[in-house]
PDB file of C-alpha atoms in Angstrom:
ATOM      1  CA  UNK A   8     -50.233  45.779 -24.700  1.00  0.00           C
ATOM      2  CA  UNK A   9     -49.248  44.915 -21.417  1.00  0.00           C
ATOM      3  CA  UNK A  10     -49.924  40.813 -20.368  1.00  0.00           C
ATOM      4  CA  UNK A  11     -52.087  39.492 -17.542  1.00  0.00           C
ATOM      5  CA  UNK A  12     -49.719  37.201 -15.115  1.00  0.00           C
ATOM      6  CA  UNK A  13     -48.967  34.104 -16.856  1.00  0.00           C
ATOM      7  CA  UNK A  14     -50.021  32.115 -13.870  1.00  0.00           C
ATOM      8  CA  UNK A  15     -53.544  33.520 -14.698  1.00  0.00           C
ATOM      9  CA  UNK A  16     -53.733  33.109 -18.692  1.00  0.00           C
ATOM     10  CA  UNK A  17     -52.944  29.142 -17.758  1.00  0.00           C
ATOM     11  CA  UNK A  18     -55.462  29.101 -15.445  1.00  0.00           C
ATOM     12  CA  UNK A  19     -57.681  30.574 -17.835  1.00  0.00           C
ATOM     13  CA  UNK A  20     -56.559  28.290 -20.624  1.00  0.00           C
ATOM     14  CA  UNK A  21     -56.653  25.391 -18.530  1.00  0.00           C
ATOM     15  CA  UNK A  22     -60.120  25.717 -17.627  1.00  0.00           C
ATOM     16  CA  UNK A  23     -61.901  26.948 -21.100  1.00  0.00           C
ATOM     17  CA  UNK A  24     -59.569  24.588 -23.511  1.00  0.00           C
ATOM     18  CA  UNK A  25     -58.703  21.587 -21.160  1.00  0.00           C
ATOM     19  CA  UNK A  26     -55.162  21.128 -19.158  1.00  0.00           C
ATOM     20  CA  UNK A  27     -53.124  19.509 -21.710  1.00  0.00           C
ATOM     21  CA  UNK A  28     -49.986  20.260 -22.917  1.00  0.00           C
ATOM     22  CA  UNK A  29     -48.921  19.109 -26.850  1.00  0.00           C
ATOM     23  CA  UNK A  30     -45.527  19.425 -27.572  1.00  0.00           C
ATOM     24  CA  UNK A  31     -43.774  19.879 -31.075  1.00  0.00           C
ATOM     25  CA  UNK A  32     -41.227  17.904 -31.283  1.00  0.00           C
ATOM     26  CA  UNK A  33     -39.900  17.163 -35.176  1.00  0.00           C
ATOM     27  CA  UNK A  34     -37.433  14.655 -34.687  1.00  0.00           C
ATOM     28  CA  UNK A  35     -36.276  12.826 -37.540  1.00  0.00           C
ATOM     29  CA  UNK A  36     -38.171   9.830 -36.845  1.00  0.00           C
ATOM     30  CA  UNK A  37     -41.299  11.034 -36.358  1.00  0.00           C
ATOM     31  CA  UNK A  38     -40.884  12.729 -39.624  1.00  0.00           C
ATOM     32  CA  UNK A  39     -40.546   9.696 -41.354  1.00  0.00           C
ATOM     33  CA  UNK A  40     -43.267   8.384 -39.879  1.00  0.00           C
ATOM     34  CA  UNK A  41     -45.531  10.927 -41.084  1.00  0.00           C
ATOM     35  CA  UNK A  42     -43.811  10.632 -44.664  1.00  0.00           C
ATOM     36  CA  UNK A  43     -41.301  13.559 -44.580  1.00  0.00           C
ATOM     37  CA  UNK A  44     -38.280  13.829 -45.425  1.00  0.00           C
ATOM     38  CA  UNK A  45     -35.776  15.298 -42.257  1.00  0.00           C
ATOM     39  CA  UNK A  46     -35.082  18.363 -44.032  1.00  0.00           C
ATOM     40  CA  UNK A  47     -36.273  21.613 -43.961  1.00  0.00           C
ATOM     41  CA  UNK A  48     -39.204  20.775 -45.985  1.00  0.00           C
ATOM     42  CA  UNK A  49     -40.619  18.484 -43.813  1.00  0.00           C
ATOM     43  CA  UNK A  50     -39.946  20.423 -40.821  1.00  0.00           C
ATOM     44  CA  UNK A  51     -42.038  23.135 -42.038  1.00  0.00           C
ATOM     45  CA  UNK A  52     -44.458  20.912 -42.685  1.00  0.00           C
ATOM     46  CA  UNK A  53     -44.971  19.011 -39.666  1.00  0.00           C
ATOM     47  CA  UNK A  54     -44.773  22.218 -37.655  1.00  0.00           C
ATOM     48  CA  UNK A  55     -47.232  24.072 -39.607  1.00  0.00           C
ATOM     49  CA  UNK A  56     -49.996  20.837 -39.488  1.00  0.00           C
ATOM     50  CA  UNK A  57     -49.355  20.625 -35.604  1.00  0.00           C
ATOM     51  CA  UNK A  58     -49.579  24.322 -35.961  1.00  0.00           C
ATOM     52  CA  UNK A  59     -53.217  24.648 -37.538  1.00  0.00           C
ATOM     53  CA  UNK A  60     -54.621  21.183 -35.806  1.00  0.00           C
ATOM     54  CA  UNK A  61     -54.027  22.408 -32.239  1.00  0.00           C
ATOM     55  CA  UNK A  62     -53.304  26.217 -32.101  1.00  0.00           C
ATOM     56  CA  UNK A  63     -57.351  26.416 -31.713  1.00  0.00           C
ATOM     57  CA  UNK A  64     -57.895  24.181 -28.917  1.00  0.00           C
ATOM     58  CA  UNK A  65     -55.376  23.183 -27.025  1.00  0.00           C
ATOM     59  CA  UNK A  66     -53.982  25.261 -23.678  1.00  0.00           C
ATOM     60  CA  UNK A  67     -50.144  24.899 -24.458  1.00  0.00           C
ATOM     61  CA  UNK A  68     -48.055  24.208 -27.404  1.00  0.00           C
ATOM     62  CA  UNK A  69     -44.786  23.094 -26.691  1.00  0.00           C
ATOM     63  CA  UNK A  70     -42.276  23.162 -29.607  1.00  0.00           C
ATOM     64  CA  UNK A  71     -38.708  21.752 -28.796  1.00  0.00           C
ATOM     65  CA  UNK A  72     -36.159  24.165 -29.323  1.00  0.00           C
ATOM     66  CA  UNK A  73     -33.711  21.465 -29.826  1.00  0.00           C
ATOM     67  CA  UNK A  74     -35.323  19.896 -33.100  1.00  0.00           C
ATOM     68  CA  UNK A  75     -35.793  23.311 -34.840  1.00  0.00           C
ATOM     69  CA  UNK A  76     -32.335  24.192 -33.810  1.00  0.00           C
ATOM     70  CA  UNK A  77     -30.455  21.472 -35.754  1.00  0.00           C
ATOM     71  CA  UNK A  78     -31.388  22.709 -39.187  1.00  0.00           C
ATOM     72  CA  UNK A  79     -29.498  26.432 -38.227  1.00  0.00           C
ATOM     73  CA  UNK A  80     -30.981  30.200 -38.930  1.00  0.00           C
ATOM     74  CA  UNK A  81     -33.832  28.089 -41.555  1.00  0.00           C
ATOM     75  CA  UNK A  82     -35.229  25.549 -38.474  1.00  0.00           C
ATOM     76  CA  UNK A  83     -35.045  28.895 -36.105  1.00  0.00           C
ATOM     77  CA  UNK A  84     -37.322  31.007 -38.604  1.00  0.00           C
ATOM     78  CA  UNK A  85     -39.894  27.519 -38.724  1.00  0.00           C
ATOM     79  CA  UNK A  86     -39.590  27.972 -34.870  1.00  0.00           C
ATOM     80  CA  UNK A  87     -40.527  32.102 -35.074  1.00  0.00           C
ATOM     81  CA  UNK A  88     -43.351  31.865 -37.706  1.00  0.00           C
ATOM     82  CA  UNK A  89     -44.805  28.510 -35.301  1.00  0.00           C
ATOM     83  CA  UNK A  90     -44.479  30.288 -31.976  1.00  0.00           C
ATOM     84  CA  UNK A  91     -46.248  33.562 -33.872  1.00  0.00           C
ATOM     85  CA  UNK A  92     -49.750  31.539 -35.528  1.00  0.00           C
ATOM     86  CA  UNK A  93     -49.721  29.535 -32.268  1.00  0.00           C
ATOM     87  CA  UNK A  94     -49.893  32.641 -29.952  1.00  0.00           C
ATOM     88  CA  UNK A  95     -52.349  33.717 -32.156  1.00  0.00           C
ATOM     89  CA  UNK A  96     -54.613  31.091 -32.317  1.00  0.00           C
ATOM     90  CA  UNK A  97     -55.070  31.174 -28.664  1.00  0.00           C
ATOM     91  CA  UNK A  98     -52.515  28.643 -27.530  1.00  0.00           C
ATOM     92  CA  UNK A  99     -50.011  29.554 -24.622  1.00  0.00           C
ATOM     93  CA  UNK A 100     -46.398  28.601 -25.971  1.00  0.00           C
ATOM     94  CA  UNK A 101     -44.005  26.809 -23.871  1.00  0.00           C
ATOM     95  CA  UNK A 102     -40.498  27.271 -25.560  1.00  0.00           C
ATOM     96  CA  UNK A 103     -38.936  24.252 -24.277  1.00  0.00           C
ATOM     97  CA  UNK A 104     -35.218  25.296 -24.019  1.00  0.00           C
ATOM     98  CA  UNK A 105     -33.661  24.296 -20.610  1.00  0.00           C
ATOM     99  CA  UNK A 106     -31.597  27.400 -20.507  1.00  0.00           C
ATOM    100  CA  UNK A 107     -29.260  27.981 -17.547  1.00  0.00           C
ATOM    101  CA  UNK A 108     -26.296  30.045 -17.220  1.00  0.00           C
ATOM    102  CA  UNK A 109     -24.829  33.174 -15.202  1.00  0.00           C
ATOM    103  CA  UNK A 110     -25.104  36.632 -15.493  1.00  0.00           C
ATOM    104  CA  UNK A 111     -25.027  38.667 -18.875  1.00  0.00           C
ATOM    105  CA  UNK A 112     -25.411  35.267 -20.728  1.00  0.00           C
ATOM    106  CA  UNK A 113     -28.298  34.333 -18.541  1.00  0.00           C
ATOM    107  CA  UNK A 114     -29.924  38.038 -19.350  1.00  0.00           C
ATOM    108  CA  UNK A 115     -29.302  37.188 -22.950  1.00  0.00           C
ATOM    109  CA  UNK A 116     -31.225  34.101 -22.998  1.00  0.00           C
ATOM    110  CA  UNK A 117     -34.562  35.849 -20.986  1.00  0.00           C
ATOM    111  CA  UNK A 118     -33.973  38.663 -23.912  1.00  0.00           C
ATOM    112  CA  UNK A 119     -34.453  36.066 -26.170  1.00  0.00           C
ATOM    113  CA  UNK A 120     -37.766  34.350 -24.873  1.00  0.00           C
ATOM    114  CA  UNK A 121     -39.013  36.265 -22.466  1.00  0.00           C
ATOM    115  CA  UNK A 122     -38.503  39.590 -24.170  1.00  0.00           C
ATOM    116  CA  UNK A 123     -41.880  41.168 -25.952  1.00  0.00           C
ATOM    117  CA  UNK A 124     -40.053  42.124 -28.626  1.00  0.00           C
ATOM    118  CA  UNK A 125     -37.827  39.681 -29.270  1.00  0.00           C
ATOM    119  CA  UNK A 126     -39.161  37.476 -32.456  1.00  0.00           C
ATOM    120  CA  UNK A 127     -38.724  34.001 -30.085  1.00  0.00           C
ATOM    121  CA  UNK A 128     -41.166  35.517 -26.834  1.00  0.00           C
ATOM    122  CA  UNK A 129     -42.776  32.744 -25.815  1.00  0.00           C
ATOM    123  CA  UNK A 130     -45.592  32.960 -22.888  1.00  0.00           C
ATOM    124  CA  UNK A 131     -43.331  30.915 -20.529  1.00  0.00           C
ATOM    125  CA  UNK A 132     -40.062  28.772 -20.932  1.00  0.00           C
ATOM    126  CA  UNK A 133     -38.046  25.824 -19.268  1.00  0.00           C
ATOM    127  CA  UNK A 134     -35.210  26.466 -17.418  1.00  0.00           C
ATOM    128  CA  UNK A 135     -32.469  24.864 -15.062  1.00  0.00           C
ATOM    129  CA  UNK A 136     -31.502  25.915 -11.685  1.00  0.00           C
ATOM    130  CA  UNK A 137     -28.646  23.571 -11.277  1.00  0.00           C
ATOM    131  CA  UNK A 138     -26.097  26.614 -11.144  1.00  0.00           C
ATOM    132  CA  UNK A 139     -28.211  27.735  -8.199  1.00  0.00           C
ATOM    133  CA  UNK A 140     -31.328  29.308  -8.167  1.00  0.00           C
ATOM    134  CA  UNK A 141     -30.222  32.779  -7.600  1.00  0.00           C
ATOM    135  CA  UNK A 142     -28.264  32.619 -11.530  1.00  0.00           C
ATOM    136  CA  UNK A 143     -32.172  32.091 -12.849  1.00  0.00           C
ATOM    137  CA  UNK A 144     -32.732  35.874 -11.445  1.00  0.00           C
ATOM    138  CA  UNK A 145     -32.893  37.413 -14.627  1.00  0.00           C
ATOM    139  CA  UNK A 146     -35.002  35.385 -15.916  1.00  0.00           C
ATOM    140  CA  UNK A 147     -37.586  35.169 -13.267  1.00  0.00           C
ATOM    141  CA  UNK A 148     -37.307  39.189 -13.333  1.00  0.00           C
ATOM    142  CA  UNK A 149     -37.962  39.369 -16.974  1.00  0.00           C
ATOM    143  CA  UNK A 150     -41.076  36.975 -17.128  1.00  0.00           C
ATOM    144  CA  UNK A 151     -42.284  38.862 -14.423  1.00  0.00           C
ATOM    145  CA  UNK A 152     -41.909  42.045 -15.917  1.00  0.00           C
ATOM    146  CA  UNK A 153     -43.869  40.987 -19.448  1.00  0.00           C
ATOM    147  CA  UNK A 154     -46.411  38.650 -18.189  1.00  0.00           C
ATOM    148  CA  UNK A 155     -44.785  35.389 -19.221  1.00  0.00           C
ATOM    149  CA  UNK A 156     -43.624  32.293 -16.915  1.00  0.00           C
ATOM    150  CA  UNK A 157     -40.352  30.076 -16.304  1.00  0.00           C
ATOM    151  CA  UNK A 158     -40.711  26.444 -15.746  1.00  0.00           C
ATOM    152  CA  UNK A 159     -37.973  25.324 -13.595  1.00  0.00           C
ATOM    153  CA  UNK A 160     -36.502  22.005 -13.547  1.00  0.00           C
ATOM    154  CA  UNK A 161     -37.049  20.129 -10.355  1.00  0.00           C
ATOM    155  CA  UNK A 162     -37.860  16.405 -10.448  1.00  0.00           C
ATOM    156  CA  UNK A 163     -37.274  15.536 -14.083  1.00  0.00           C
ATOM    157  CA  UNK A 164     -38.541  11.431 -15.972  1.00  0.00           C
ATOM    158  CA  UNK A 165     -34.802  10.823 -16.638  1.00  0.00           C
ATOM    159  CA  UNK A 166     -33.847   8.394 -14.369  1.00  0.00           C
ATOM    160  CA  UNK A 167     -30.029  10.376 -14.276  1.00  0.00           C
ATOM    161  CA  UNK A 168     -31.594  13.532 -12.746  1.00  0.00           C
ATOM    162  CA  UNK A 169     -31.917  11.071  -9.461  1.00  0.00           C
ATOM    163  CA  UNK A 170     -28.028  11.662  -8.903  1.00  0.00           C
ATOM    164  CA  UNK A 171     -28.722  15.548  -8.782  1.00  0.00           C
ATOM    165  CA  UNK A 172     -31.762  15.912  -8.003  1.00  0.00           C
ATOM    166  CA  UNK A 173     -32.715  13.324  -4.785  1.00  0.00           C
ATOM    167  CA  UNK A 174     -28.865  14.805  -3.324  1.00  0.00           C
ATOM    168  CA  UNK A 175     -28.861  15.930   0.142  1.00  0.00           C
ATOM    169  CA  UNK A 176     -28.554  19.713   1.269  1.00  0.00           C
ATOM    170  CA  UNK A 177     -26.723  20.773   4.079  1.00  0.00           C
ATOM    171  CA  UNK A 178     -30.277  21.135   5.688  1.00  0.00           C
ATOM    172  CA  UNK A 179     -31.501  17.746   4.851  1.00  0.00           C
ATOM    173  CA  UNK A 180     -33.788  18.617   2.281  1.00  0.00           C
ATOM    174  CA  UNK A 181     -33.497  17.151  -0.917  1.00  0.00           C
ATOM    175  CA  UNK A 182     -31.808  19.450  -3.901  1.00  0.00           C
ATOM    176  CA  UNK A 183     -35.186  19.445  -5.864  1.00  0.00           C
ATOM    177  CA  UNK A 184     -37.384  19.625  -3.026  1.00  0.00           C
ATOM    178  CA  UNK A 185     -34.596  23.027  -2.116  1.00  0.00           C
ATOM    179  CA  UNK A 186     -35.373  23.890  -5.748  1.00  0.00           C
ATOM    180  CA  UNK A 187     -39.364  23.903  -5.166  1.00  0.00           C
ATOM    181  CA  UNK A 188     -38.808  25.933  -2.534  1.00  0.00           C
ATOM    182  CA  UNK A 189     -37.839  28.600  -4.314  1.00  0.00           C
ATOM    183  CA  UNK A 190     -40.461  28.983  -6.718  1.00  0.00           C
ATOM    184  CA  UNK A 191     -42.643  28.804  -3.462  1.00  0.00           C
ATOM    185  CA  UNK A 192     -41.199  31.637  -2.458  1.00  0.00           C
ATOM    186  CA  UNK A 193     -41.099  33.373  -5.856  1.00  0.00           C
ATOM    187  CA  UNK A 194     -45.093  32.362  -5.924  1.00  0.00           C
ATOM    188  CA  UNK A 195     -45.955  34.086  -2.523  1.00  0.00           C
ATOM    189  CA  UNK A 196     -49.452  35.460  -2.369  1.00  0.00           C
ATOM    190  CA  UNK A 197     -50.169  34.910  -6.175  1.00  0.00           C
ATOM    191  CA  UNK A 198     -53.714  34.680  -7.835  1.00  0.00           C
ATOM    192  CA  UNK A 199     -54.997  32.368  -8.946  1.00  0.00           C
ATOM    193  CA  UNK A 200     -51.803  30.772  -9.923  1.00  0.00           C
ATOM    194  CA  UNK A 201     -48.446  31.962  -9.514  1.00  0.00           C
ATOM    195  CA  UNK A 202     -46.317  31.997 -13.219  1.00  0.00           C
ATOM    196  CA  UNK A 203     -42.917  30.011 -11.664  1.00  0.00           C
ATOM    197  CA  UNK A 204     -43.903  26.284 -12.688  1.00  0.00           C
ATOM    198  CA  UNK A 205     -41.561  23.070 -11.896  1.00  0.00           C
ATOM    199  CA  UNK A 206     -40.987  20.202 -14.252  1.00  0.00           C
ATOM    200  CA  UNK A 207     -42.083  17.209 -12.343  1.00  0.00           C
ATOM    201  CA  UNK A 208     -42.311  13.881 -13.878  1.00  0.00           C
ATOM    202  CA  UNK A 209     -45.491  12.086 -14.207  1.00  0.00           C
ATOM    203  CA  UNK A 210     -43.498   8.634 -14.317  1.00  0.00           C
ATOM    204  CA  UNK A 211     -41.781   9.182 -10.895  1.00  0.00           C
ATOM    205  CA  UNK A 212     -44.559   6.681  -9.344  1.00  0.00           C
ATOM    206  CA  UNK A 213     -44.518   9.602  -5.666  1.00  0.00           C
ATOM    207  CA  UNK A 214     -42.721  12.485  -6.308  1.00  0.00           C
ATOM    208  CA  UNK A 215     -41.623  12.113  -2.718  1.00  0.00           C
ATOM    209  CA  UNK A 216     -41.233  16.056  -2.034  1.00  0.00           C
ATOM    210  CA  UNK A 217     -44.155  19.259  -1.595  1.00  0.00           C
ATOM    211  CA  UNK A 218     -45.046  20.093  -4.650  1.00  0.00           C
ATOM    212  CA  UNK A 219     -47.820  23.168  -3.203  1.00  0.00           C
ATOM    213  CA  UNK A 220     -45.465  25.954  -4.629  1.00  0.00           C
ATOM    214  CA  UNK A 221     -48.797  27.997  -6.048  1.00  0.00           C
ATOM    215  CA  UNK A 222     -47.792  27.721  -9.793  1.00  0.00           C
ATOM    216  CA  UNK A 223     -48.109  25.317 -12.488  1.00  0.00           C
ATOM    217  CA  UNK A 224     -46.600  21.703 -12.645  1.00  0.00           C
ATOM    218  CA  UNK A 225     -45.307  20.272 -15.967  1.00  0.00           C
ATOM    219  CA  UNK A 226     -45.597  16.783 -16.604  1.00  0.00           C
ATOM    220  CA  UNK A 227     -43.656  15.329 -18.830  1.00  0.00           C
ATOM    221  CA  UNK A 228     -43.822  11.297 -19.607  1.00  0.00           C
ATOM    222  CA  UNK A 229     -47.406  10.912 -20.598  1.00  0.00           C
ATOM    223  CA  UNK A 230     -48.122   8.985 -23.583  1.00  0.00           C
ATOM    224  CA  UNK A 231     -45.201   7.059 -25.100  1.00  0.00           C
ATOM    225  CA  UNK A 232     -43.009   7.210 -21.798  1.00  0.00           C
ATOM    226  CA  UNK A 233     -45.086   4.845 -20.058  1.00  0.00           C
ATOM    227  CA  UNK A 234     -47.544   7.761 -17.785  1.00  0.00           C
ATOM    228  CA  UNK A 235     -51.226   7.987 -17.917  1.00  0.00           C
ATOM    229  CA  UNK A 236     -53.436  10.653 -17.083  1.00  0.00           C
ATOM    230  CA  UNK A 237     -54.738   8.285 -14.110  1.00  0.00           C
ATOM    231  CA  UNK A 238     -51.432   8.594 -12.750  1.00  0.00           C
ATOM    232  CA  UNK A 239     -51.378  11.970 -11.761  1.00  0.00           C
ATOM    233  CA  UNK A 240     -53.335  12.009  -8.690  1.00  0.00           C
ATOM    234  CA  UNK A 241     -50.832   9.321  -7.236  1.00  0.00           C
ATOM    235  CA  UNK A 242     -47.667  11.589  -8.294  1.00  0.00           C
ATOM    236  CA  UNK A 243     -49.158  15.305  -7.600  1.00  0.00           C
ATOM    237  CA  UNK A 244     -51.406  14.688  -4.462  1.00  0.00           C
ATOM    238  CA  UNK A 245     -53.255  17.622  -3.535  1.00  0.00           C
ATOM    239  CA  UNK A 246     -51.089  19.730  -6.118  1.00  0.00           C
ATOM    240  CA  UNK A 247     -52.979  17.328  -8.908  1.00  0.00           C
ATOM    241  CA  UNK A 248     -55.044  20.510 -10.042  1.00  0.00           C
ATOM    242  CA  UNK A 249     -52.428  22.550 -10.641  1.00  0.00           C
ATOM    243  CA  UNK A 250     -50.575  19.745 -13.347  1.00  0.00           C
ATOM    244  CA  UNK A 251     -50.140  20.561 -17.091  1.00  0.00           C
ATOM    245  CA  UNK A 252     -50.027  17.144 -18.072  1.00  0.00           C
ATOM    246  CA  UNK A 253     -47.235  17.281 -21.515  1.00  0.00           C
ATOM    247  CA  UNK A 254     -47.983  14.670 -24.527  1.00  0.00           C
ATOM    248  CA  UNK A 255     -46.003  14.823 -27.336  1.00  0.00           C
ATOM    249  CA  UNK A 256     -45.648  11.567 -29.676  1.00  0.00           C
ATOM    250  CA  UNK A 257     -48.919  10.145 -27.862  1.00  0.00           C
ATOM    251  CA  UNK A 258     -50.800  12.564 -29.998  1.00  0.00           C
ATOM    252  CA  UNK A 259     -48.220  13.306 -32.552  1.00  0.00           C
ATOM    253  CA  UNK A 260     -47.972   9.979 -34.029  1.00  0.00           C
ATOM    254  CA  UNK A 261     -51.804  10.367 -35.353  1.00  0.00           C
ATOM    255  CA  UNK A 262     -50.778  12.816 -37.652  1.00  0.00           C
ATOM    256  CA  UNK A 263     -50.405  13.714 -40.313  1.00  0.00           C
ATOM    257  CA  UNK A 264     -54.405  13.259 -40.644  1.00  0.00           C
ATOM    258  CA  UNK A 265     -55.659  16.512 -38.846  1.00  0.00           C
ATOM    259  CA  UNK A 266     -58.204  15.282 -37.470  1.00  0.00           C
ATOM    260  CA  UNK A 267     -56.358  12.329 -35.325  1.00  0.00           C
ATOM    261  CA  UNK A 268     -54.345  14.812 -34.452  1.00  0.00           C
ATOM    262  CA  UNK A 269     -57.797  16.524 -32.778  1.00  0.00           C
ATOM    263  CA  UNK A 270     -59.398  13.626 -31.809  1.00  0.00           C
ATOM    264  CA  UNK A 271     -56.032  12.441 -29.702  1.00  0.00           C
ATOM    265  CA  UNK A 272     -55.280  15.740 -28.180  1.00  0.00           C
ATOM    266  CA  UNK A 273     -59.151  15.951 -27.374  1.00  0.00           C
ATOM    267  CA  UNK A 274     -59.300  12.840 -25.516  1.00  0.00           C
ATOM    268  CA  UNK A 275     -55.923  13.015 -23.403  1.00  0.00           C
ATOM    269  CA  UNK A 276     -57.701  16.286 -22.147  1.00  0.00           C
ATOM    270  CA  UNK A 277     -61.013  14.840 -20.964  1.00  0.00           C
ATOM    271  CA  UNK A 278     -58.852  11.251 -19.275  1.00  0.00           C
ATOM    272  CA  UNK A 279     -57.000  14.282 -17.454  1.00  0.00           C
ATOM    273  CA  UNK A 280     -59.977  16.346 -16.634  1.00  0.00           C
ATOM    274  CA  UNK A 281     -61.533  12.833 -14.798  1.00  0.00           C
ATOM    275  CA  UNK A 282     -58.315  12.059 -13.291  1.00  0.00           C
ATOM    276  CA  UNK A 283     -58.142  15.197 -11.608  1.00  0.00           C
ATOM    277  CA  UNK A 284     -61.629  15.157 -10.764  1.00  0.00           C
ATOM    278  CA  UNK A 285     -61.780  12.030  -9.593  1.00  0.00           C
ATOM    279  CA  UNK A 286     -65.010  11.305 -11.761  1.00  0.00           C
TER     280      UNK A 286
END
């Protein structure tokens, strides 16, 4: 079966299940926190309650490659069976990976998310154009080409990205704001929503840079980094309705009681929904 546009399942999701992002993100102290031990155990444990809380309801799930990847080939088949029950649920998965590379190895990792048949596809993933935009190519040609998305790194909450990002092109602009360009570009003439997304920080205060590039915005740093949802309108501007705001201990640390889990996801949705609205 061939996939609507990513840009257009958000859009959809967004507007029927609420624009918030959850991610999954078993590191070993949250594990603890919910009683597990950091083993493989409790990995499939957390994942799976996240899993069955939130798959329902929420717009995107966004597990952390990172945390499943530490526990080798047993944390990457958690990772497989939680990216298939969440796509099935109804839940858009963001495989939050950073990839960036060249060429063939570059190909490899868009075989590996972006790929239908690859047991890791994911509706969209995050990548970094910091080797140039024109090495993400493969990529942006393979989420094209199966209805998925690429988030692309641009103006990221850690305050060390300022040395990269906020650097000067030959043209005066900005790196990031060159970056966010280029998923403009890539965005062209897209419906409702274009499926290239940038990562922008909801801490950064004024993102200081156009952020109308047609596609979705990531925002990390709500929650336990210090963001609210009634920061958004001050960092996106006009762009505030395209944000996917991203919360991952602010709701995670409810659990392991289902229902917090809900009730916490639930109500970051509806502060964002009034934020954006203004209501």
């Amino acid at each position: 079966m061939t996939l609507a546009p990513f840009g257009a399942r958000l859009r959809h999701a967004m507007d029927t299940r609420g624009p918030l992002c959850v991610g999954i993100d078993p590191h070993a102290s949250l594990l603890s926190s919910w009683g597990l031990n950091d083993d493989i155990r409790g990995l499939e444990t957390f994942t799976r309650t996240v899993v069955e809380a939130l798959a329902d309801r929420v717009a995107v799930l966004k597990p952390q490659s990172a945390f499943f990847e530490r526990f080798g080939s047993r944390g990457i088949a958690v990772l497989e069976k939680a990216v298939e029950e969440a796509r099935a649920a109804g839940a858009l998965v963001l495989m939050d990976a950073k990839r960036g590379d060249i060429g063939s190895t570059m190909g490899a990792y868009a075989a590996t998310y972006l790929d239908k048949d690859s047991p890791l596809f994911s509706d969209a993933v995050t990548v970094s154009p910091y080797l140039g935009f024109g090495s993400l190519r493969s990529a942006l040609d393979a989420a094209r080409a199966g209805g998925a998305g690429v988030f692309v790194l641009a103006l990221t909450s850690n305050p060390e990205g300022a040395e990269v990002q906020r650097a000067t092109t030959a043209d005066g602009r900005s790196l990031a704001q060159l970056m966010l360009d280029h998923m403009a570009a890539e965005n062209e003439g897209a419906e409702p929503l274009g499926s290239v997304g940038a990562v922008v920080g909801a801490t950064l205060g004024d993102a200081g840079a156009d952020l109308a590039i047609n596609g979705p915005l990531l925002a990390p740093g709500i929650g336990a980094q210090g963001a609210t949802p009634a920061d958004l309108p001050g960092v996106f501007g006009a762009s505030v309705g395209n944000v996917v705001p991203s919360v991952s201990r602010g709701v995670l640390r409810f659990g392991p009681d289902v229902s917090g889990l809900r009730e916490s996801a639930s109500r970051f949705a509806d502060e964002v929904r009034a934020a954006v609205s203004g209501a």
